Tab-separated table of C-alpha atoms in Angstrom:
chain	number	residue	atom	x	y	z
A	1	MET	CA	75.993	21.060	61.871
A	2	ALA	CA	74.625	24.094	63.617
A	3	VAL	CA	76.171	27.437	62.701
A	4	PRO	CA	78.641	28.243	65.440
A	5	ARG	CA	77.061	30.842	67.705
A	6	LEU	CA	78.826	34.059	68.575
A	7	LEU	CA	80.146	33.580	72.052
A	8	ARG	CA	79.107	36.034	74.700
A	9	ALA	CA	81.449	36.814	77.562
A	10	GLY	CA	81.656	33.993	79.990
A	11	GLU	CA	80.208	31.249	77.848
A	12	ARG	CA	82.048	28.037	77.597
A	13	VAL	CA	82.381	25.776	74.689
A	14	VAL	CA	84.223	23.202	76.709
A	15	PRO	CA	81.742	20.361	76.990
A	16	GLY	CA	80.258	19.614	80.403
A	17	PRO	CA	80.310	16.230	82.066
A	18	ALA	CA	79.624	13.508	79.477
A	19	ARG	CA	76.148	12.093	79.464
A	20	PRO	CA	75.928	8.313	79.840
A	21	GLY	CA	75.956	6.596	76.520
A	22	SER	CA	77.263	9.518	74.503
A	23	VAL	CA	80.546	9.447	72.779
A	24	PRO	CA	82.965	12.153	74.051
A	25	PRO	CA	83.890	14.413	71.157
A	26	HIS	CA	87.292	14.158	69.585
A	27	PRO	CA	89.673	16.877	70.766
A	28	CYS	CA	90.207	17.945	67.150
A	29	ASP	CA	86.487	18.557	66.703
A	30	PRO	CA	86.029	22.266	65.862
A	31	ARG	CA	83.047	22.484	68.213
A	32	VAL	CA	85.373	21.839	71.113
A	33	SER	CA	87.937	24.431	72.144
A	34	LEU	CA	91.267	23.346	73.432
A	35	PRO	CA	90.886	23.013	77.193
A	36	ALA	CA	94.304	24.561	77.814
A	37	ALA	CA	93.274	27.697	75.981
A	38	ALA	CA	89.857	27.916	77.622
A	39	PRO	CA	90.732	30.025	80.647
A	40	ARG	CA	92.743	32.382	78.435
A	41	LEU	CA	90.255	32.842	75.623
A	42	TYR	CA	87.203	33.602	77.671
A	43	SER	CA	87.052	36.346	80.211
A	44	SER	CA	85.659	34.383	83.104
A	45	VAL	CA	83.993	31.151	84.043
A	46	SER	CA	81.359	32.568	86.313
A	47	ALA	CA	79.188	35.631	85.921
A	48	PRO	CA	80.366	38.021	83.222
A	49	VAL	CA	82.504	40.887	84.521
A	50	PRO	CA	80.967	44.192	83.475
A	51	VAL	CA	83.161	46.109	81.034
A	52	PRO	CA	84.195	49.392	82.685
A	53	VAL	CA	82.078	51.991	80.905
A	54	PRO	CA	83.363	55.602	81.220
A	55	ALA	CA	81.303	57.400	83.847
A	56	PRO	CA	78.637	59.536	82.136
A	57	PRO	CA	79.409	63.257	82.569
A	58	SER	CA	77.480	64.390	85.574
A	59	ALA	CA	75.225	67.393	85.365
A	60	VAL	CA	77.547	69.401	87.584
A	61	ASP	CA	80.642	68.940	85.421
A	62	ASP	CA	78.625	69.683	82.314
A	63	SER	CA	77.426	73.057	83.496
A	64	LEU	CA	80.876	73.912	84.817
A	65	LEU	CA	82.668	73.235	81.529
A	66	SER	CA	80.147	73.545	78.743
A	67	LYS	CA	78.097	76.512	79.914
A	68	PRO	CA	80.932	79.051	79.474
A	69	LEU	CA	81.270	77.939	75.836
A	70	SER	CA	77.783	79.113	74.966
A	71	HIS	CA	78.587	82.740	75.807
A	72	PRO	CA	80.435	84.682	73.093
A	73	ASP	CA	82.448	86.607	75.696
A	74	PHE	CA	82.060	84.777	78.982
A	75	PHE	CA	84.946	86.554	80.707
A	76	ASN	CA	84.107	90.034	79.341
A	77	LEU	CA	87.523	90.468	77.783
A	78	LYS	CA	86.631	93.245	75.359
A	79	GLU	CA	86.755	95.784	78.168
A	80	LEU	CA	90.459	95.039	78.710
A	81	PHE	CA	91.700	96.719	75.523
A	82	SER	CA	90.615	99.243	72.908
A	83	LEU	CA	91.952	100.371	69.541
A	84	LYS	CA	93.325	103.564	71.124
A	85	ASP	CA	95.301	101.500	73.645
A	86	LEU	CA	96.802	99.420	70.835
A	87	PHE	CA	97.707	102.554	68.890
A	88	ASN	CA	99.317	104.258	71.877
A	89	ALA	CA	101.362	101.147	72.590
A	90	ARG	CA	102.622	101.275	68.960
A	91	VAL	CA	101.253	97.829	68.084
A	92	HIS	CA	100.590	98.989	64.518
A	93	LEU	CA	104.251	99.598	63.630
A	94	GLY	CA	105.773	96.907	61.465
A	95	HIS	CA	109.178	96.439	59.884
A	96	LYS	CA	110.428	97.919	56.615
A	97	LYS	CA	109.015	96.898	53.254
A	98	GLY	CA	111.985	94.664	52.434
A	99	CYS	CA	111.466	92.518	55.568
A	100	ARG	CA	107.837	91.807	54.808
A	101	HIS	CA	106.713	88.169	54.864
A	102	ARG	CA	104.412	87.202	52.035
A	103	PHE	CA	101.761	85.640	54.271
A	104	MET	CA	101.457	88.753	56.418
A	105	GLU	CA	100.156	90.820	53.486
A	106	PRO	CA	96.457	90.362	54.360
A	107	TYR	CA	97.077	91.796	57.825
A	108	ILE	CA	98.942	94.932	56.686
A	109	PHE	CA	97.014	98.198	56.307
A	110	GLY	CA	99.533	100.087	54.176
A	111	CYS	CA	103.100	101.240	53.771
A	112	ARG	CA	104.125	104.677	55.099
A	113	LEU	CA	107.477	105.757	53.649
A	114	ASP	CA	108.560	102.093	53.324
A	115	GLN	CA	107.466	101.106	56.858
A	116	ASP	CA	104.592	98.589	57.065
A	117	ILE	CA	101.583	99.585	59.172
A	118	ILE	CA	99.521	96.717	60.585
A	119	ASP	CA	95.722	96.896	60.317
A	120	LEU	CA	94.547	97.412	63.890
A	121	ASP	CA	90.914	96.503	63.137
A	122	GLN	CA	92.020	93.000	62.237
A	123	THR	CA	94.358	92.943	65.231
A	124	MET	CA	91.421	93.724	67.508
A	125	GLU	CA	89.429	90.726	66.215
A	126	HIS	CA	92.401	88.378	66.424
A	127	LEU	CA	93.317	89.588	69.890
A	128	GLN	CA	89.763	89.061	71.109
A	129	LEU	CA	89.734	85.461	69.831
A	130	ALA	CA	93.170	84.696	71.234
A	131	LEU	CA	92.424	86.124	74.695
A	132	ASN	CA	89.092	84.304	74.792
A	133	PHE	CA	90.772	80.999	73.949
A	134	THR	CA	93.452	81.571	76.594
A	135	ALA	CA	90.826	82.365	79.187
A	136	HIS	CA	88.873	79.181	78.475
A	137	ILE	CA	92.015	77.066	78.656
A	138	ALA	CA	92.954	78.653	81.974
A	139	TYR	CA	89.389	78.122	83.196
A	140	ARG	CA	89.718	74.403	82.451
A	141	LYS	CA	92.987	74.279	84.411
A	142	GLY	CA	95.211	73.898	81.387
A	143	ILE	CA	98.957	74.438	81.478
A	144	ILE	CA	100.081	77.557	79.607
A	145	LEU	CA	103.644	78.118	78.417
A	146	PHE	CA	104.986	81.540	77.403
A	147	ILE	CA	107.785	81.484	74.841
A	148	SER	CA	109.853	84.335	73.470
A	149	ARG	CA	113.435	84.537	72.356
A	150	LYS	CA	113.741	88.314	72.708
A	151	ARG	CA	116.402	88.954	75.307
A	152	GLN	CA	115.092	92.444	75.938
A	153	PHE	CA	111.794	91.125	77.345
A	154	CYS	CA	112.949	87.843	78.855
A	155	HIS	CA	112.668	89.094	82.434
A	156	LEU	CA	109.298	90.762	81.845
A	157	ILE	CA	107.813	87.545	80.430
A	158	GLU	CA	109.208	85.368	83.189
A	159	SER	CA	107.792	87.654	85.877
A	160	THR	CA	104.420	87.751	84.054
A	161	ALA	CA	104.305	83.958	84.020
A	162	ARG	CA	105.220	83.788	87.677
A	163	GLU	CA	102.453	86.225	88.592
A	164	CYS	CA	99.792	84.264	86.704
A	165	GLY	CA	100.942	80.941	88.068
A	166	GLU	CA	101.874	79.610	84.634
A	167	TYR	CA	105.112	78.694	82.921
A	168	ALA	CA	107.645	80.481	80.703
A	169	HIS	CA	110.588	79.407	78.561
A	170	THR	CA	112.671	82.342	77.322
A	171	ARG	CA	116.064	80.661	77.004
A	172	TYR	CA	117.687	78.454	74.408
A	173	TRP	CA	115.207	75.836	73.196
A	174	GLN	CA	116.667	72.357	73.292
A	175	GLY	CA	115.696	70.186	70.359
A	176	GLY	CA	113.381	67.625	71.877
A	177	LEU	CA	111.685	69.471	74.716
A	178	LEU	CA	108.204	68.772	73.362
A	179	THR	CA	108.822	65.969	70.874
A	180	ASN	CA	111.164	63.970	73.119
A	181	ALA	CA	109.717	65.028	76.457
A	182	HIS	CA	109.357	61.629	78.024
A	183	ILE	CA	113.070	60.934	77.672
A	184	GLN	CA	114.489	64.424	78.275
A	185	LEU	CA	112.199	65.533	81.083
A	186	GLY	CA	111.368	62.155	82.578
A	187	SER	CA	108.342	59.916	82.082
A	188	GLY	CA	104.869	61.044	83.033
A	189	VAL	CA	105.443	64.705	82.151
A	190	ARG	CA	102.302	66.644	81.286
A	191	LEU	CA	102.864	68.765	78.187
A	192	PRO	CA	101.442	72.305	77.994
A	193	ASP	CA	97.853	72.642	76.733
A	194	LEU	CA	98.522	76.063	75.200
A	195	ILE	CA	101.704	77.801	74.083
A	196	ILE	CA	101.763	81.605	73.852
A	197	PHE	CA	104.468	83.091	71.641
A	198	LEU	CA	105.198	86.705	72.471
A	199	SER	CA	107.675	86.667	69.590
A	200	THR	CA	107.581	83.921	66.967
A	201	LEU	CA	111.148	84.439	65.728
A	202	SER	CA	114.281	83.038	67.293
A	203	ASN	CA	117.537	84.916	67.787
A	204	ILE	CA	118.557	84.311	64.166
A	205	PHE	CA	115.307	85.714	62.718
A	206	GLU	CA	113.958	82.305	61.778
A	207	PRO	CA	110.688	80.764	62.958
A	208	HIS	CA	111.016	79.372	66.482
A	209	VAL	CA	111.365	75.587	66.579
A	210	ALA	CA	108.579	75.360	69.139
A	211	ILE	CA	105.938	76.455	66.576
A	212	GLN	CA	106.644	73.387	64.502
A	213	ASP	CA	106.969	71.173	67.587
A	214	ALA	CA	103.651	72.337	69.021
A	215	ALA	CA	101.949	71.584	65.702
A	216	LYS	CA	103.513	68.128	65.780
A	217	MET	CA	102.353	67.414	69.319
A	218	ASN	CA	98.827	68.761	68.543
A	219	ILE	CA	99.153	71.647	70.994
A	220	PRO	CA	97.278	74.841	70.008
A	221	THR	CA	99.333	78.044	69.867
A	222	VAL	CA	98.625	81.736	70.296
A	223	GLY	CA	101.301	84.046	68.873
A	224	VAL	CA	102.120	87.692	68.215
A	225	VAL	CA	103.205	87.805	64.555
A	226	ASP	CA	105.144	90.793	63.256
A	227	THR	CA	105.412	91.705	59.554
A	228	ASN	CA	108.484	89.509	59.088
A	229	CYS	CA	106.962	86.350	60.667
A	230	ASN	CA	105.162	83.348	59.179
A	231	PRO	CA	101.635	83.128	60.647
A	232	CYS	CA	100.635	79.849	58.968
A	233	LEU	CA	101.157	77.282	61.701
A	234	ILE	CA	99.973	79.433	64.590
A	235	THR	CA	96.429	78.544	65.640
A	236	TYR	CA	95.442	82.031	66.854
A	237	PRO	CA	97.845	84.605	65.402
A	238	ILE	CA	97.788	88.211	66.632
A	239	PRO	CA	99.262	90.516	63.971
A	240	GLY	CA	101.155	93.198	65.887
A	241	ASN	CA	104.475	94.721	66.812
A	242	ASP	CA	106.775	92.516	68.870
A	243	ASP	CA	109.768	94.835	69.111
A	244	SER	CA	108.589	97.889	71.084
A	245	PRO	CA	108.711	97.699	74.876
A	246	THR	CA	105.311	99.407	75.170
A	247	ALA	CA	103.701	96.794	72.931
A	248	MET	CA	105.230	93.867	74.833
A	249	GLU	CA	104.166	95.335	78.174
A	250	LEU	CA	100.634	95.651	76.822
A	251	TYR	CA	100.543	92.020	75.679
A	252	CYS	CA	101.961	90.748	78.967
A	253	LYS	CA	99.447	92.811	80.915
A	254	LEU	CA	96.526	91.534	78.795
A	255	PHE	CA	97.500	87.873	79.038
A	256	LYS	CA	98.126	88.133	82.773
A	257	MET	CA	94.757	89.767	83.414
A	258	THR	CA	92.958	87.210	81.220
A	259	ILE	CA	94.496	84.208	82.944
A	260	ILE	CA	93.956	85.554	86.440
A	261	ARG	CA	90.359	86.448	85.610
A	262	ALA	CA	89.659	82.972	84.229
A	263	LYS	CA	91.207	81.213	87.231
A	264	GLU	CA	89.261	83.436	89.639
A	265	LYS	CA	86.023	82.616	87.843
A	266	ARG	CA	86.754	78.909	88.042
A	267	ARG	CA	87.505	79.118	91.742
A	268	GLN	CA	84.282	81.030	92.383
A	269	ARG	CA	82.281	78.533	90.349
A	270	GLU	CA	83.704	75.574	92.234
A	271	ILE	CA	83.028	77.160	95.610
A	272	PHE	CA	79.503	78.010	94.503
A	273	ASP	CA	78.850	74.462	93.312
A	274	GLU	CA	80.204	73.004	96.513
A	275	LEU	CA	77.982	75.217	98.622
A	276	ARG	CA	75.000	74.284	96.475
A	277	ARG	CA	75.800	70.603	96.807
A	278	LYS	CA	76.052	70.954	100.562
A	279	ALA	CA	72.739	72.796	100.660
A	280	GLU	CA	71.101	70.083	98.542
A	281	GLY	CA	72.711	67.375	100.622
A	282	LYS	CA	71.111	68.820	103.752
B	1	MET	CA	99.015	56.974	73.421
B	2	ALA	CA	98.753	57.661	69.714
B	3	GLY	CA	99.460	60.984	68.111
B	4	SER	CA	99.914	62.586	64.731
B	5	ARG	CA	103.134	64.473	64.083
B	6	LEU	CA	102.306	65.485	60.505
B	7	GLN	CA	102.361	69.249	60.926
B	8	LYS	CA	102.455	69.801	57.130
B	9	ILE	CA	99.068	68.107	56.585
B	10	GLY	CA	95.892	69.756	57.831
B	11	SER	CA	95.602	71.675	61.057
B	12	VAL	CA	95.991	70.657	64.685
B	13	PHE	CA	92.227	70.527	65.020
B	14	SER	CA	91.563	68.376	61.943
B	15	ARG	CA	94.165	65.831	62.977
B	16	THR	CA	92.907	65.611	66.570
B	17	ARG	CA	89.308	65.331	65.388
B	18	ASN	CA	90.190	62.450	63.102
B	19	LEU	CA	92.147	60.661	65.816
B	20	LEU	CA	89.179	61.061	68.152
B	21	ARG	CA	86.870	59.658	65.535
B	22	ILE	CA	89.015	56.538	65.245
B	23	GLY	CA	89.133	56.361	69.008
B	24	VAL	CA	92.861	56.109	69.641
B	25	ILE	CA	93.060	59.293	71.654
B	26	GLU	CA	91.086	60.798	74.499
B	27	LYS	CA	89.627	64.247	74.095
B	28	PRO	CA	92.195	66.955	74.860
B	29	LEU	CA	91.366	69.977	77.003
B	30	TRP	CA	91.313	72.518	74.181
B	31	PHE	CA	89.171	70.597	71.710
B	32	ASP	CA	85.761	71.862	72.809
B	33	VAL	CA	87.051	75.406	73.155
B	34	TYR	CA	88.448	75.373	69.599
B	35	ALA	CA	85.196	73.892	68.276
B	36	ALA	CA	83.191	76.637	69.985
B	37	PHE	CA	85.532	79.511	69.010
B	38	PRO	CA	87.442	78.626	65.844
B	39	PRO	CA	90.081	81.057	64.533
B	40	LEU	CA	89.429	83.270	61.493
B	41	ARG	CA	91.790	81.194	59.368
B	42	GLU	CA	92.427	77.470	59.788
B	43	PRO	CA	96.100	77.069	60.740
B	44	VAL	CA	97.174	74.954	57.787
B	45	SER	CA	100.841	74.915	56.831
B	46	ARG	CA	101.677	76.781	53.601
B	47	VAL	CA	104.979	76.907	51.744
B	48	PRO	CA	106.067	80.388	50.614
B	49	ARG	CA	106.690	79.871	46.894
B	50	PRO	CA	108.747	82.497	45.025
B	51	ARG	CA	106.829	84.852	42.758
B	52	TYR	CA	107.703	84.821	39.067
B	53	GLY	CA	107.537	87.616	36.542
B	54	LYS	CA	106.876	91.216	37.535
B	55	VAL	CA	106.092	91.318	41.257
B	56	LYS	CA	103.093	93.517	42.015
B	57	ASP	CA	103.114	95.259	45.361
B	58	VAL	CA	99.635	94.682	46.818
B	59	ILE	CA	100.173	96.935	49.833
B	60	PRO	CA	99.082	100.510	49.046
B	61	PRO	CA	101.361	103.359	50.118
B	62	ILE	CA	99.915	105.725	52.717
B	63	PHE	CA	99.957	109.420	51.769
B	64	TYR	CA	97.906	112.341	53.014
B	65	GLN	CA	97.052	115.714	51.474
B	66	GLU	CA	99.147	117.435	54.145
B	67	ASP	CA	102.224	115.516	52.977
B	68	GLN	CA	102.766	118.036	50.174
B	69	VAL	CA	102.995	120.849	52.701
B	70	ARG	CA	105.188	118.731	54.945
B	71	ALA	CA	107.581	117.879	52.104
B	72	ARG	CA	107.948	121.556	51.192
B	73	PHE	CA	108.473	122.527	54.822
B	74	TYR	CA	111.242	119.969	55.296
B	75	ARG	CA	112.880	120.957	52.010
B	76	ILE	CA	113.075	124.618	52.938
B	77	TYR	CA	113.445	124.690	56.698
B	78	GLY	CA	115.025	121.293	57.340
B	79	SER	CA	113.806	119.592	60.484
B	80	GLY	CA	112.274	122.235	62.744
B	81	PRO	CA	113.997	124.147	65.548
B	82	ARG	CA	112.569	121.850	68.261
B	83	PRO	CA	113.531	118.146	68.458
B	84	PHE	CA	110.712	115.573	68.463
B	85	ASP	CA	109.657	114.363	71.918
B	86	LEU	CA	107.920	111.044	71.272
B	87	SER	CA	107.437	110.165	74.937
B	88	GLN	CA	104.397	112.468	75.004
B	89	LEU	CA	101.383	110.964	73.277
B	90	ASN	CA	99.851	114.216	72.033
B	91	TYR	CA	103.087	115.926	70.995
B	92	LYS	CA	102.781	118.407	68.158
B	93	SER	CA	105.945	119.044	66.182
B	94	THR	CA	106.849	122.326	64.486
B	95	CYS	CA	105.967	120.792	61.139
B	96	GLN	CA	102.551	119.750	62.410
B	97	ARG	CA	101.827	123.272	63.682
B	98	PHE	CA	102.930	124.655	60.325
B	99	VAL	CA	100.570	122.292	58.515
B	100	GLU	CA	97.648	123.206	60.755
B	101	LYS	CA	98.308	126.937	60.276
B	102	PHE	CA	98.551	126.384	56.529
B	103	ASN	CA	95.180	124.616	56.506
B	104	GLU	CA	93.605	127.379	58.608
B	105	LEU	CA	94.822	130.099	56.265
B	106	LYS	CA	93.742	128.035	53.269
B	107	GLU	CA	90.224	127.675	54.660
B	108	GLU	CA	89.996	131.406	55.289
B	109	GLY	CA	90.735	131.868	51.598
B	110	LYS	CA	91.951	135.484	51.761
B	111	ILE	CA	95.530	134.712	50.627
B	112	GLU	CA	96.515	133.403	47.192
B	113	GLU	CA	97.904	129.889	46.691
B	114	GLU	CA	101.481	130.964	45.921
B	115	LYS	CA	101.727	133.364	48.844
B	116	LEU	CA	100.171	130.899	51.328
B	117	PHE	CA	103.445	129.225	52.224
B	118	GLU	CA	105.277	132.426	53.055
B	119	GLU	CA	102.272	133.772	54.920
B	120	THR	CA	102.215	130.669	57.108
B	121	GLY	CA	105.890	131.180	57.906
B	122	LYS	CA	105.174	134.789	58.868
B	123	ALA	CA	102.199	133.774	60.986
B	124	LEU	CA	104.315	131.253	62.903
B	125	LEU	CA	107.000	133.908	63.360
B	126	ALA	CA	104.328	136.136	64.885
B	127	GLU	CA	103.455	133.286	67.283
B	128	GLY	CA	107.072	133.013	68.315
B	129	ILE	CA	108.493	130.084	66.316
B	130	ILE	CA	111.632	131.127	64.458
B	131	LEU	CA	112.236	129.145	61.278
B	132	GLN	CA	115.675	129.248	59.708
B	133	ARG	CA	115.897	128.771	55.975
B	134	ARG	CA	118.140	125.909	55.003
B	135	GLY	CA	117.316	125.517	51.316
B	136	THR	CA	115.963	127.572	48.442
B	137	ASP	CA	112.271	127.879	47.879
B	138	ARG	CA	111.625	126.033	44.674
B	139	VAL	CA	108.261	126.433	43.013
B	140	ALA	CA	105.955	123.818	44.566
B	141	GLN	CA	106.014	120.895	42.146
B	142	GLU	CA	102.946	118.848	41.365
B	143	ASP	CA	104.608	115.482	41.798
B	144	HIS	CA	106.499	115.352	45.078
B	145	GLN	CA	107.513	111.810	44.305
B	146	ASP	CA	109.907	113.008	41.580
B	147	VAL	CA	112.963	110.799	41.865
B	148	GLY	CA	115.273	113.171	40.001
B	149	SER	CA	114.740	116.122	42.300
B	150	ARG	CA	117.890	117.003	44.134
B	151	ASP	CA	118.537	119.335	47.020
B	152	SER	CA	118.242	122.822	45.619
B	153	ALA	CA	120.953	124.185	47.888
B	154	ILE	CA	123.552	121.815	46.461
B	155	HIS	CA	122.409	122.773	42.945
B	156	LEU	CA	122.935	126.431	43.729
B	157	GLN	CA	126.418	125.808	45.067
B	158	LEU	CA	127.368	123.719	42.039
B	159	ARG	CA	126.033	126.369	39.686
B	160	THR	CA	127.969	129.130	41.361
B	161	LEU	CA	131.128	126.969	41.338
B	162	LEU	CA	130.659	126.302	37.625
B	163	GLU	CA	130.199	129.994	36.904
B	164	GLU	CA	133.313	130.847	38.860
B	165	MET	CA	135.304	128.213	36.988
B	166	GLN	CA	134.053	129.527	33.667
B	167	GLU	CA	134.921	133.072	34.633
B	168	GLY	CA	138.331	131.892	35.739
B	169	LYS	CA	138.937	130.220	32.335
B	170	LYS	CA	137.861	133.370	30.524
B	171	ASP	CA	140.297	135.433	32.564
B	172	GLN	CA	143.107	133.000	31.748
B	173	LYS	CA	142.273	133.119	28.035
B	174	GLU	CA	142.338	136.940	28.128
B	175	GLN	CA	145.626	136.943	30.008
B	176	THR	CA	147.447	134.463	27.695
B	177	PRO	CA	146.772	136.339	24.396
B	178	GLU	CA	147.992	139.520	26.117
B	179	ARG	CA	151.209	137.767	27.134
B	180	ALA	CA	151.598	136.376	23.642
B	181	GLU	CA	151.191	139.841	22.215
B	182	THR	CA	153.703	141.299	24.628
B	183	GLN	CA	156.181	138.490	23.785
B	184	LYS	CA	155.674	139.060	20.068
B	185	GLU	CA	156.227	142.750	20.531
B	186	ASP	CA	159.449	142.162	22.471
B	187	PRO	CA	161.472	140.325	19.816
B	188	LEU	CA	160.296	142.776	17.208
B	189	PRO	CA	162.236	145.811	18.468
B	190	SER	CA	165.326	143.614	19.213
């Protein structure tokens, strides 16, 4: 008996009209498929239906999305802040020695009369990476969520989010907002693509639940970590002060400018591409 | 849609990359951006374990050379006459001016080490800053981190109190033998 061939889409094993003189095969013969199952097992009887292949990324989309990634600082974010600005905004001031978290030790410069001083050189690098990541996410039209549980800055953060056109959550965090979103917020909800923590601790000085939830839902996070915070689960931590009003105003200003800059660039790019397409079309 | 909620294993990126490799997920927005600009440390979850034995403090304390002058200033004059105004970025406190004057006079080198402190006080007085002495001028000690050093003013007060008490006891002892003698003399004639 011939080795059964691998069936390609659309082929039938059901025997055609019987030739005169031949014996019709027994229904239990393995070469014959059950006629009742035939329409179900094989995709179609006539010409094979082409499998929908995902559309290959067009040249336009490629340059729009991938070209910015080749520049180290596509949005020129290093001009937005300097070490002097961070120092004047008191970003380097940490908590007392007793409040220090073990995993923040690499980011601390020293201890002045029992108060931890954060290393601003490291903060500069981390801030540059974090702002760059935020800008690229905003450029790709991602949803950004600002979270902080500091009541002192709740209004500032909400107004910042409103001005950038993004979202903020500075109130009590209900358990399943990210992990149980489809039931609590309705089906078809789009979860944020980036979560920015302007303070990683909750009101009871414990890590905010949303850090763990974002890690569970595979959402990258950017967060300002003070000397008493745990920076492990945050994708892009920014070691810095999260208690002084000057420092928080600086962070809000930087994030707002980054997001607005990125969105402006995207808008300009799209208009430019459309004009070019029209010119080529003519 | 599949997903991986194991936040204790690996990082967000490693889990998403593996799910993409299997093909159960479509590429999220942030994936290419993370791949192009990864963070300095991969965000893997770590458990803070307690340290055993003698705990070494890895963070160095920050001290400057001027701190010796500052410590002496605060010991003698207390906090300066003017309160600190931290709203100005380039504010110079009385202590800071004292330290700068001290360094200037030290660089000139005409005054001896012991007299330098008093000379600085006099120079500031000439400039118009009046410094009121709050404590005694102890000889500048080498180790300003001495834990046993107490406020010299309190020491002085305690010492004077002790001397007064001792003098008072001596007076009482002198008075009582006199009374005893007078009492002994009294019954004698009677």
